[in-house]
Amino acid sequence: MGHGTGGGHRRKWTRPLVVSLAVALGFAGLDVVAGAAPNRTERAVSSSSPVTDVVASVVSVSAPLPPGAKSHPPECDRLSYLRYRAADGPADSVDADRILVAQPGIFEGASAFESVARNTVSAAAGKGHHIEFWALDRRSNCLEDHTGTQAALRARDLDIATDYYFHGGTADGRRFAGFADGARTAWLGDVRLTQTLRDQYDLLRRELPDQRMRQRKVLCGGHSLGGFLTGYFANWDFDGNRATTDDTGFNQCAGWFALDTVIRAGSPNPFPGAPTPEIPPLLAEPVAAATGALTGVYPVLQLPAVINPETTNLLAMAGLAARLDPTGVNDIVERLPRSLNFDATLRALLSKDAAMAATGTPDIRTLYATNDAVVGALLDDNSQPLGFLQTSVGFIGQGPVQDKTFPLPGDVVRAVPALGAAFGDDRKAAPTSYGDPRVVYTWADYDAMAANEYTDPSEEVTSIRQLVRSLTEPPLDFTEWYFPTAITVDLAQPTAPSIARHHIYRDGAARRPVLTVQGVSGTNTGLEGSGIPGDVPIRLHGYNHLDVLTAAQQQNNGRPEQVSALLADFAIRTP
């Protein structure tokens, strides 16, 4: 079942048959139990992906939080990941040639890796190698409720989801309990860096019990924040004892991969070009105490608008509308509640200038746009103002546009590297027509758009069709509702007592080969290097922060997608 225990010939034959039937019949909820360990489940994920030589499943394993953990739901005593493998490859992970294990970025769930995972496994299979890709889901994502989205997708009825999340409706016999806060999230104050790294370590040990096999077959990495988590993982000593090394992070992995990030213990530097500060040992204990108090009060990282559980789920809702009816007009916008949270979010993300953001005039809800165009406006690099949410997904298909100057004019952003990292340096466009039903904005996909003054096909790499599928179809989310504040706080304090006990090595990552792939635009601008000898980042034209995960299998230049090709080659060639 992919966890390295015995089972003999019966398991080898039974499981592929069950999985094949599940995929063929679309039974996404089918538990695959042949040969499974008592505390492990795996179920096939049905998919409409055009990459048909790869199959996926969602795996969940028992991993209770430590004794004394604050009250939490029982489902949070489990760890989950999306497992991708070649359709004609071995059923058991222990028989795969290599396994890539990926840590997600901030506000990111496992299905953000959907495209790059499928493309990578397919690229390796095309060269005669059967590899797997495991997209990890953070423990905190156990609090998410995707019942409404999944039920609406099965019934092809958007109202099921919007009624469930916004209007007290039911789906699959359940009623939405609301977005968690207060006492329901207090336990996340203790889900710190140490627990996050322990989760990955425990998952690897449960799925692949042979440490020598892990060291030989597993490649560890991540996207964005996931690169810094992997940097710590490489240096980590899980029992805090230098005399034993089988439990060190660098002895769990054969190599490292960084996707629009670097493999380095530390935190992302908000000021490109400047050295990353480190807390002096003398201040370690008082800083640790202060940050512990902070994360106790604010266990989940969120803002009043744009970044909070309700608005993070908005991306899935917009993707669902576009998945069900790409050319339908304003389906999700018409169903959004009139609330301060949603109104502020729409104004912050989609206002054409400061006056519109401040006054709400014209009202963004009066824009006539197809469901595809709404997703494009929310995530495309020529519209989305935040660099970490940008992808190159095409351009407006029809409708008049003008330069978008909110939150800052493009020439100001491009003149200051730190601003380019925060907001992306691509020229932004905004609609000019609001409230006129005769002007409906459409969306041209990455491979169907014409060159214009804002972009051209060589800079567009992600298919909106596959992006909306990734936002809605997999059972684990693309976006993360509840990101533990403590993780980002801990990244910057390696001398804190609880971290220093395990962060023993400083050369763990340098002991293994590394592949670093970055886009040319967005949050990686000015990113400090890993410091690992021989690690020279490969910069990809047209790719933004999310594109390294979402880019289409076939690119506009007729060549295969570059990130997955590089990952597949790295997996095959790493000694």
XYZ file of C-alpha atoms in Angstrom:
575
model
C 0.000 0.000 0.000
C 2.951 2.314 -0.312
C 4.200 2.127 3.252
C 6.878 -0.497 2.814
C 5.486 -3.365 4.857
C 4.985 -6.892 3.603
C 1.917 -8.265 1.921
C 3.033 -10.695 -0.734
C 1.660 -11.270 -4.210
C -1.996 -10.856 -3.318
C -1.500 -7.203 -2.384
C 0.510 -6.565 -5.546
C -2.456 -7.713 -7.664
C -5.465 -6.650 -5.628
C -4.654 -3.011 -4.968
C -4.000 -1.902 -8.567
C -7.321 -3.481 -9.576
C -9.220 -1.649 -6.849
C -7.508 1.650 -7.643
C -8.126 1.250 -11.377
C -11.811 0.583 -10.796
C -12.063 3.554 -8.454
C -10.465 5.885 -10.997
C -12.459 4.494 -13.922
C -15.788 4.753 -12.105
C -15.026 8.079 -10.417
C -15.402 6.783 -6.875
C -13.255 9.444 -5.242
C -14.432 8.350 -1.798
C -13.574 4.646 -2.179
C -11.338 3.429 0.638
C -8.524 1.247 -0.692
C -8.034 -1.205 2.125
C -6.378 -4.240 0.556
C -3.324 -4.913 2.683
C -3.594 -1.580 4.488
C -2.205 -1.050 7.959
C -4.955 -0.476 10.586
C -4.133 3.201 11.022
C -3.698 4.041 7.368
C -6.230 4.748 4.618
C -5.768 5.424 0.937
C -8.483 6.291 -1.526
C -8.325 6.906 -5.217
C -8.933 10.402 -6.589
C -10.942 10.624 -9.786
C -9.606 13.246 -12.156
C -10.379 15.017 -15.410
C -6.706 15.909 -15.889
C -5.399 15.647 -19.453
C -2.330 13.889 -18.001
C -3.892 10.443 -18.157
C -0.824 8.304 -17.514
C -0.737 9.331 -13.839
C -3.081 8.215 -11.055
C -3.589 9.953 -7.725
C -4.803 8.974 -4.283
C -5.194 10.694 -0.936
C -3.362 9.000 1.919
C -4.105 9.523 5.608
C -2.033 8.047 8.439
C -2.473 8.116 12.189
C -0.061 10.547 13.878
C -1.391 11.738 17.249
C -0.223 15.058 18.636
C 1.986 14.813 21.745
C 0.399 14.139 25.150
C -0.745 17.378 26.719
C -1.721 18.990 23.404
C -4.627 21.426 23.652
C -8.091 20.200 22.754
C -8.398 19.490 19.025
C -10.635 17.441 16.709
C -9.729 13.736 16.357
C -9.120 14.162 12.617
C -6.213 16.442 13.513
C -4.388 13.434 14.926
C -3.751 12.347 11.341
C -1.434 13.431 8.536
C -2.455 13.457 4.887
C -0.850 13.796 1.486
C -1.699 13.451 -2.196
C 0.184 10.576 -3.794
C 0.852 10.663 -7.545
C 2.301 7.680 -9.421
C 2.524 6.318 -12.947
C -0.603 4.402 -13.989
C 1.546 1.515 -15.250
C 4.042 1.732 -12.389
C 4.350 -0.262 -9.170
C 1.471 -0.102 -6.710
C 3.780 0.054 -3.694
C 5.872 3.128 -3.010
C 8.781 0.961 -1.879
C 9.067 -0.281 -5.460
C 9.186 3.194 -7.039
C 12.478 4.354 -8.523
C 12.303 7.637 -6.618
C 9.839 9.567 -4.449
C 9.659 13.361 -4.390
C 8.191 14.713 -1.140
C 7.066 18.353 -1.252
C 6.356 20.846 1.548
C 3.746 23.490 0.596
C 4.251 27.228 0.841
C 2.427 29.634 3.091
C -1.393 29.592 2.693
C -0.943 26.591 0.413
C -2.437 23.111 0.457
C -1.444 19.860 -1.173
C -3.408 20.295 -4.400
C -1.342 23.357 -5.323
C 1.162 20.715 -6.546
C -1.438 18.987 -8.719
C -0.053 20.046 -12.118
C 3.673 19.854 -11.390
C 3.219 16.481 -9.674
C 1.358 14.911 -12.586
C 3.678 16.475 -15.148
C 6.804 15.289 -13.301
C 5.621 11.699 -12.876
C 4.567 11.631 -16.531
C 7.885 13.077 -17.727
C 9.834 10.409 -15.828
C 7.562 7.651 -17.108
C 8.246 8.844 -20.642
C 11.906 8.041 -19.984
C 11.173 4.619 -18.566
C 11.322 5.530 -14.849
C 8.519 5.111 -12.350
C 8.692 7.823 -9.722
C 6.156 9.145 -7.238
C 5.331 12.644 -6.063
C 3.939 13.171 -2.560
C 2.319 16.572 -1.950
C 2.134 17.086 1.820
C -0.815 18.702 3.542
C -0.127 20.613 6.752
C -1.724 19.201 9.897
C -3.714 22.413 10.411
C -5.679 21.737 7.236
C -7.662 19.141 9.196
C -9.900 22.044 10.244
C -11.023 22.739 6.684
C -14.440 21.620 5.489
C -14.653 20.938 1.748
C -18.019 19.213 1.889
C -19.805 21.979 -0.005
C -17.232 22.218 -2.783
C -17.030 18.479 -3.368
C -20.817 18.000 -3.279
C -21.336 20.875 -5.739
C -18.710 19.471 -8.068
C -20.350 16.027 -8.110
C -23.824 17.491 -8.706
C -22.514 20.197 -11.058
C -24.502 22.754 -9.064
C -22.744 25.843 -7.708
C -25.698 26.676 -5.457
C -24.935 23.653 -3.273
C -21.558 25.125 -2.329
C -22.625 28.748 -1.926
C -25.698 27.773 0.102
C -23.514 25.564 2.300
C -20.843 28.163 3.043
C -22.877 31.372 2.945
C -26.518 30.642 3.738
C -26.751 27.757 6.218
C -27.594 25.120 3.616
C -26.741 21.433 3.851
C -24.570 19.154 1.718
C -24.149 15.404 2.097
C -26.310 15.620 5.195
C -24.011 18.135 6.905
C -24.322 21.788 7.821
C -21.279 24.074 7.777
C -20.102 24.789 11.331
C -18.534 28.092 10.335
C -14.915 29.095 10.042
C -12.912 28.097 13.090
C -11.576 30.711 15.475
C -11.033 31.246 19.197
C -10.933 28.042 21.205
C -11.248 25.906 18.060
C -7.859 27.103 16.791
C -6.010 27.609 20.101
C -4.159 24.309 19.707
C -2.460 25.627 16.568
C -0.403 27.938 18.763
C 1.645 24.832 19.611
C 1.961 23.591 16.020
C 5.322 25.219 15.595
C 8.374 24.541 13.445
C 9.380 21.587 15.625
C 6.006 19.877 15.204
C 5.892 20.610 11.463
C 9.275 18.980 10.866
C 8.365 16.088 13.156
C 5.212 15.542 11.087
C 7.234 15.113 7.893
C 9.727 12.820 9.623
C 7.014 10.651 11.177
C 5.134 10.423 7.888
C 8.260 9.255 6.056
C 8.998 6.665 8.728
C 5.450 5.308 8.685
C 5.286 5.083 4.909
C 8.896 3.976 4.306
C 10.151 2.254 7.480
C 13.606 1.399 6.100
C 15.843 4.418 6.808
C 18.419 3.306 4.235
C 15.680 3.175 1.612
C 14.575 6.703 2.485
C 18.137 7.943 2.194
C 18.445 6.296 -1.194
C 15.040 6.958 -2.776
C 13.471 10.087 -1.281
C 14.036 13.600 -2.626
C 12.782 16.324 -0.272
C 11.847 19.867 -1.191
C 9.117 22.410 -1.382
C 7.667 25.575 -2.786
C 8.137 29.057 -1.309
C 8.053 28.662 2.491
C 8.526 24.938 1.880
C 12.133 25.572 0.830
C 12.976 27.115 4.199
C 11.190 24.315 6.040
C 13.239 21.836 4.012
C 16.404 23.744 4.895
C 15.649 23.235 8.572
C 14.683 19.611 7.943
C 18.078 18.972 6.333
C 19.877 20.265 9.439
C 17.537 18.717 12.009
C 18.502 16.047 14.526
C 15.233 14.544 15.678
C 16.507 12.980 18.895
C 18.885 15.886 19.634
C 21.812 13.495 19.971
C 24.869 13.907 17.742
C 25.945 10.349 18.544
C 23.071 8.966 16.471
C 22.676 10.108 12.868
C 20.068 7.776 11.373
C 17.438 10.247 12.580
C 19.004 13.364 11.038
C 17.106 15.097 8.267
C 19.937 14.774 5.787
C 19.830 10.999 6.251
C 16.172 10.822 5.233
C 16.653 12.249 1.738
C 18.913 11.637 -1.259
C 18.633 15.230 -2.474
C 16.725 18.493 -2.275
C 14.576 20.522 -4.675
C 13.500 24.159 -4.366
C 10.565 25.577 -6.357
C 10.690 29.382 -6.454
C 12.527 29.335 -3.149
C 15.884 28.145 -1.753
C 16.871 25.275 0.517
C 18.096 27.228 3.510
C 17.353 27.138 7.224
C 15.973 30.539 8.143
C 13.133 32.766 7.062
C 12.444 34.534 3.762
C 14.109 37.942 3.726
C 11.578 40.742 3.184
C 14.412 43.080 2.147
C 16.173 41.618 -0.926
C 19.911 42.159 -0.975
C 20.205 42.731 2.776
C 21.552 40.059 5.145
C 18.945 38.019 7.011
C 19.113 38.918 10.722
C 19.408 36.166 13.311
C 18.378 36.476 16.935
C 21.443 36.437 19.249
C 21.587 33.483 21.701
C 21.427 35.901 24.650
C 17.966 37.013 23.553
C 16.760 33.570 22.541
C 14.748 32.732 25.664
C 12.959 36.082 26.124
C 12.165 36.253 22.397
C 10.862 32.695 22.475
C 8.648 33.569 25.454
C 7.318 36.693 23.738
C 6.579 34.902 20.474
C 4.948 32.065 22.364
C 2.579 34.577 23.908
C 1.953 36.101 20.471
C 1.045 32.799 18.834
C -1.140 31.930 21.802
C -3.252 35.005 21.107
C -3.024 34.790 17.312
C -2.611 31.077 16.517
C -3.728 31.507 12.887
C -2.059 33.976 10.533
C -4.743 36.161 8.964
C -5.732 39.701 8.056
C -9.144 41.400 8.239
C -9.419 41.191 4.432
C -7.733 39.283 1.589
C -6.067 36.677 3.858
C -8.402 34.867 6.225
C -10.262 31.536 6.104
C -13.388 32.947 4.442
C -11.537 34.754 1.665
C -9.017 31.958 1.146
C -11.972 29.691 0.406
C -13.153 32.307 -2.104
C -10.508 31.110 -4.591
C -11.970 27.608 -4.482
C -15.471 29.033 -4.972
C -14.358 31.115 -7.958
C -12.568 28.088 -9.372
C -15.684 25.968 -8.891
C -17.827 28.456 -10.825
C -15.315 28.440 -13.686
C -14.978 24.648 -13.547
C -18.740 24.183 -13.908
C -19.439 26.984 -16.414
C -16.351 28.775 -17.823
C -18.326 31.253 -19.925
C -21.122 31.893 -17.430
C -21.263 35.505 -16.284
C -20.658 36.579 -12.670
C -21.924 33.320 -11.170
C -19.805 33.469 -8.021
C -19.852 37.273 -7.725
C -23.663 37.335 -7.678
C -23.707 34.731 -4.911
C -21.142 36.356 -2.591
C -22.644 37.852 0.568
C -22.515 41.605 1.025
C -20.092 41.781 3.932
C -17.224 43.978 5.017
C -14.820 41.067 4.604
C -15.759 40.211 1.019
C -16.235 43.824 -0.073
C -12.828 44.841 1.291
C -11.169 41.815 -0.296
C -12.628 42.483 -3.743
C -11.645 46.149 -3.535
C -8.110 45.338 -2.378
C -7.505 42.771 -5.118
C -9.402 44.195 -8.079
C -9.551 48.005 -7.781
C -8.110 49.786 -10.790
C -6.803 52.770 -8.768
C -6.579 54.193 -5.246
C -9.811 56.142 -5.574
C -11.778 53.013 -6.409
C -10.156 51.138 -3.514
C -10.995 53.923 -1.070
C -14.570 54.659 -2.149
C -15.763 51.408 -3.693
C -16.874 53.359 -6.763
C -17.340 51.953 -9.296
C -18.475 48.823 -7.498
C -16.397 45.864 -8.639
C -19.519 43.699 -8.458
C -21.080 45.658 -11.335
C -18.398 44.411 -13.731
C -19.733 41.898 -16.240
C -17.193 39.093 -16.618
C -17.180 35.378 -17.356
C -16.309 32.969 -14.574
C -12.967 32.285 -16.253
C -12.265 36.024 -16.319
C -13.006 36.290 -12.598
C -10.405 33.607 -11.823
C -7.980 35.316 -14.198
C -8.492 38.658 -12.460
C -7.878 37.046 -9.059
C -4.709 35.131 -9.966
C -3.110 36.380 -13.188
C 0.158 38.305 -12.917
C -1.287 41.153 -14.994
C -4.035 41.724 -12.426
C -3.379 40.128 -8.997
C -1.459 42.695 -6.883
C 0.245 40.227 -4.489
C 3.337 38.460 -5.809
C 2.833 35.212 -3.913
C -0.599 34.714 -5.567
C 0.466 35.342 -9.154
C 0.413 32.957 -12.082
C 0.779 33.553 -15.842
C -2.570 32.262 -16.988
C -3.381 34.206 -20.179
C -5.062 37.596 -20.577
C -8.425 39.301 -20.948
C -10.031 38.007 -24.129
C -12.313 40.920 -24.864
C -13.260 44.167 -23.156
C -11.470 47.539 -22.913
C -8.621 47.841 -20.383
C -6.379 50.470 -18.837
C -3.282 50.433 -16.619
C -3.995 49.260 -13.088
C -2.287 51.578 -10.591
C -3.484 50.118 -7.287
C -1.862 49.481 -4.858
C 1.076 51.203 -6.617
C 1.832 52.348 -10.172
C 3.861 49.834 -12.147
C 6.841 52.130 -12.706
C 7.189 52.617 -8.932
C 7.068 48.876 -8.291
C 9.643 48.108 -10.964
C 12.028 50.755 -9.645
C 12.318 49.223 -6.156
C 13.386 45.539 -5.896
C 11.590 44.978 -2.582
C 8.329 46.230 -4.122
C 8.843 44.009 -7.151
C 9.205 41.036 -4.822
C 6.016 41.945 -2.976
C 3.778 42.906 -5.887
C 5.399 41.403 -8.979
C 6.931 43.500 -11.718
C 4.518 42.603 -14.534
C 2.475 45.459 -15.956
C -1.051 45.373 -14.560
C -4.301 45.900 -16.470
C -7.819 46.656 -15.225
C -11.214 46.877 -16.933
C -12.590 50.312 -17.800
C -16.276 49.394 -18.222
C -18.513 48.775 -15.207
C -22.265 48.346 -15.044
C -22.801 47.888 -18.791
C -24.253 44.428 -19.609
C -23.288 44.943 -23.254
C -19.597 44.756 -22.280
C -18.755 41.297 -20.952
C -15.102 40.638 -20.189
C -13.882 37.214 -21.292
C -10.641 35.330 -20.798
C -8.129 33.994 -23.345
C -6.178 30.984 -22.095
C -2.378 30.910 -22.076
C -2.269 29.208 -25.500
C -5.139 31.160 -27.095
C -4.169 34.773 -26.443
C -2.594 37.306 -28.751
C 0.392 39.504 -27.916
C -0.519 42.912 -26.527
C 1.089 45.817 -24.695
C 0.894 43.974 -21.362
C 2.126 40.485 -22.222
C 2.730 37.965 -25.002
C 2.394 34.159 -25.336
C 6.048 33.554 -24.382
C 5.262 34.922 -20.897
C 2.113 32.827 -20.355
C 2.675 29.294 -19.099
C -0.346 28.145 -17.058
C -3.664 26.907 -18.446
C -6.699 28.433 -16.786
C -8.591 25.215 -17.493
C -6.141 23.180 -15.434
C -5.818 25.885 -12.773
C -9.547 25.898 -11.992
C -9.460 22.094 -11.904
C -6.643 22.188 -9.340
C -8.567 24.750 -7.273
C -11.582 22.480 -6.918
C -11.134 18.844 -7.914
C -8.605 17.239 -5.507
C -9.941 16.402 -2.026
C -7.157 18.384 -0.304
C -7.241 22.130 -0.854
C -5.163 24.374 -3.139
C -5.312 27.226 -0.644
C -4.863 26.946 3.121
C -7.478 28.317 5.487
C -5.589 28.052 8.784
C -1.846 28.688 8.584
C -0.188 28.425 12.053
C 1.420 31.762 12.943
C 4.032 29.952 15.043
C 5.740 28.458 11.983
C 6.734 31.808 10.485
C 7.724 33.132 13.900
C 10.001 30.143 14.546
C 11.755 30.303 11.185
C 13.584 33.460 12.290
C 14.763 32.218 15.674
C 17.100 29.197 15.285
C 18.634 29.932 18.694
C 15.338 29.476 20.569
C 15.827 26.599 23.063
C 13.229 24.271 21.542
C 14.747 24.769 18.082
C 18.441 24.854 18.981
C 18.123 21.424 20.615
C 17.409 19.906 17.188
C 18.958 22.422 14.794
C 22.372 20.905 15.421
C 23.900 20.829 11.946
C 24.574 23.705 9.582
C 25.723 21.678 6.577
C 22.907 19.139 6.269
C 21.627 20.453 2.947
C 25.167 20.684 1.537
C 25.594 16.931 2.012
C 23.156 16.117 -0.786
C 22.580 17.318 -4.374
C 20.127 20.164 -4.844
C 17.999 21.526 -7.688
C 16.740 25.110 -7.496
C 14.191 26.360 -10.040
C 12.828 29.900 -9.890
C 10.613 32.162 -11.959
C 11.910 35.450 -13.258
C 9.145 37.543 -11.676
C 7.573 37.975 -8.283
C 8.526 37.022 -4.775
C 11.908 35.431 -5.563
C 13.360 38.751 -6.772
C 16.645 39.309 -4.932
C 16.290 36.074 -2.952
C 19.489 35.117 -1.166
C 21.105 31.900 -2.391
C 21.223 28.646 -0.472
C 24.986 28.827 -0.011
C 25.276 25.192 -1.142
C 28.266 24.647 -3.452
C 27.121 23.950 -6.989
C 23.585 25.172 -6.405
C 22.967 27.573 -9.280
C 19.297 28.589 -9.574
C 17.688 27.945 -12.943
C 15.563 30.979 -13.832
C 12.576 30.392 -16.096
C 11.217 33.057 -18.464
C 7.511 33.798 -18.047
C 7.168 31.960 -14.736
C 5.778 33.678 -11.657
C 5.563 32.401 -8.094
C 2.702 29.932 -8.621
C 3.635 29.000 -12.187
C 6.379 26.661 -10.977
C 3.503 24.539 -9.635
C 0.710 25.201 -12.116
C 2.353 25.456 -15.578
C 0.769 23.404 -18.340
C 2.347 20.177 -19.569
C 2.720 21.577 -23.097
C 4.116 25.082 -23.450
C 3.516 27.717 -26.132
C 6.957 27.114 -27.622
C 5.971 23.510 -28.315
C 8.265 22.129 -25.629
C 7.373 20.205 -22.453
C 6.899 22.134 -19.220
C 10.315 23.044 -17.813
C 9.961 22.619 -14.029
C 8.610 19.081 -14.277
C 11.199 18.157 -16.913
C 13.976 19.380 -14.609
C 12.495 17.590 -11.591
C 12.108 14.327 -13.504
C 15.691 14.522 -14.766
C 16.919 15.353 -11.248
C 15.064 12.354 -9.835
C 16.495 10.046 -12.484
C 20.089 11.297 -12.318
C 20.617 11.925 -8.587
C 23.097 9.275 -7.416
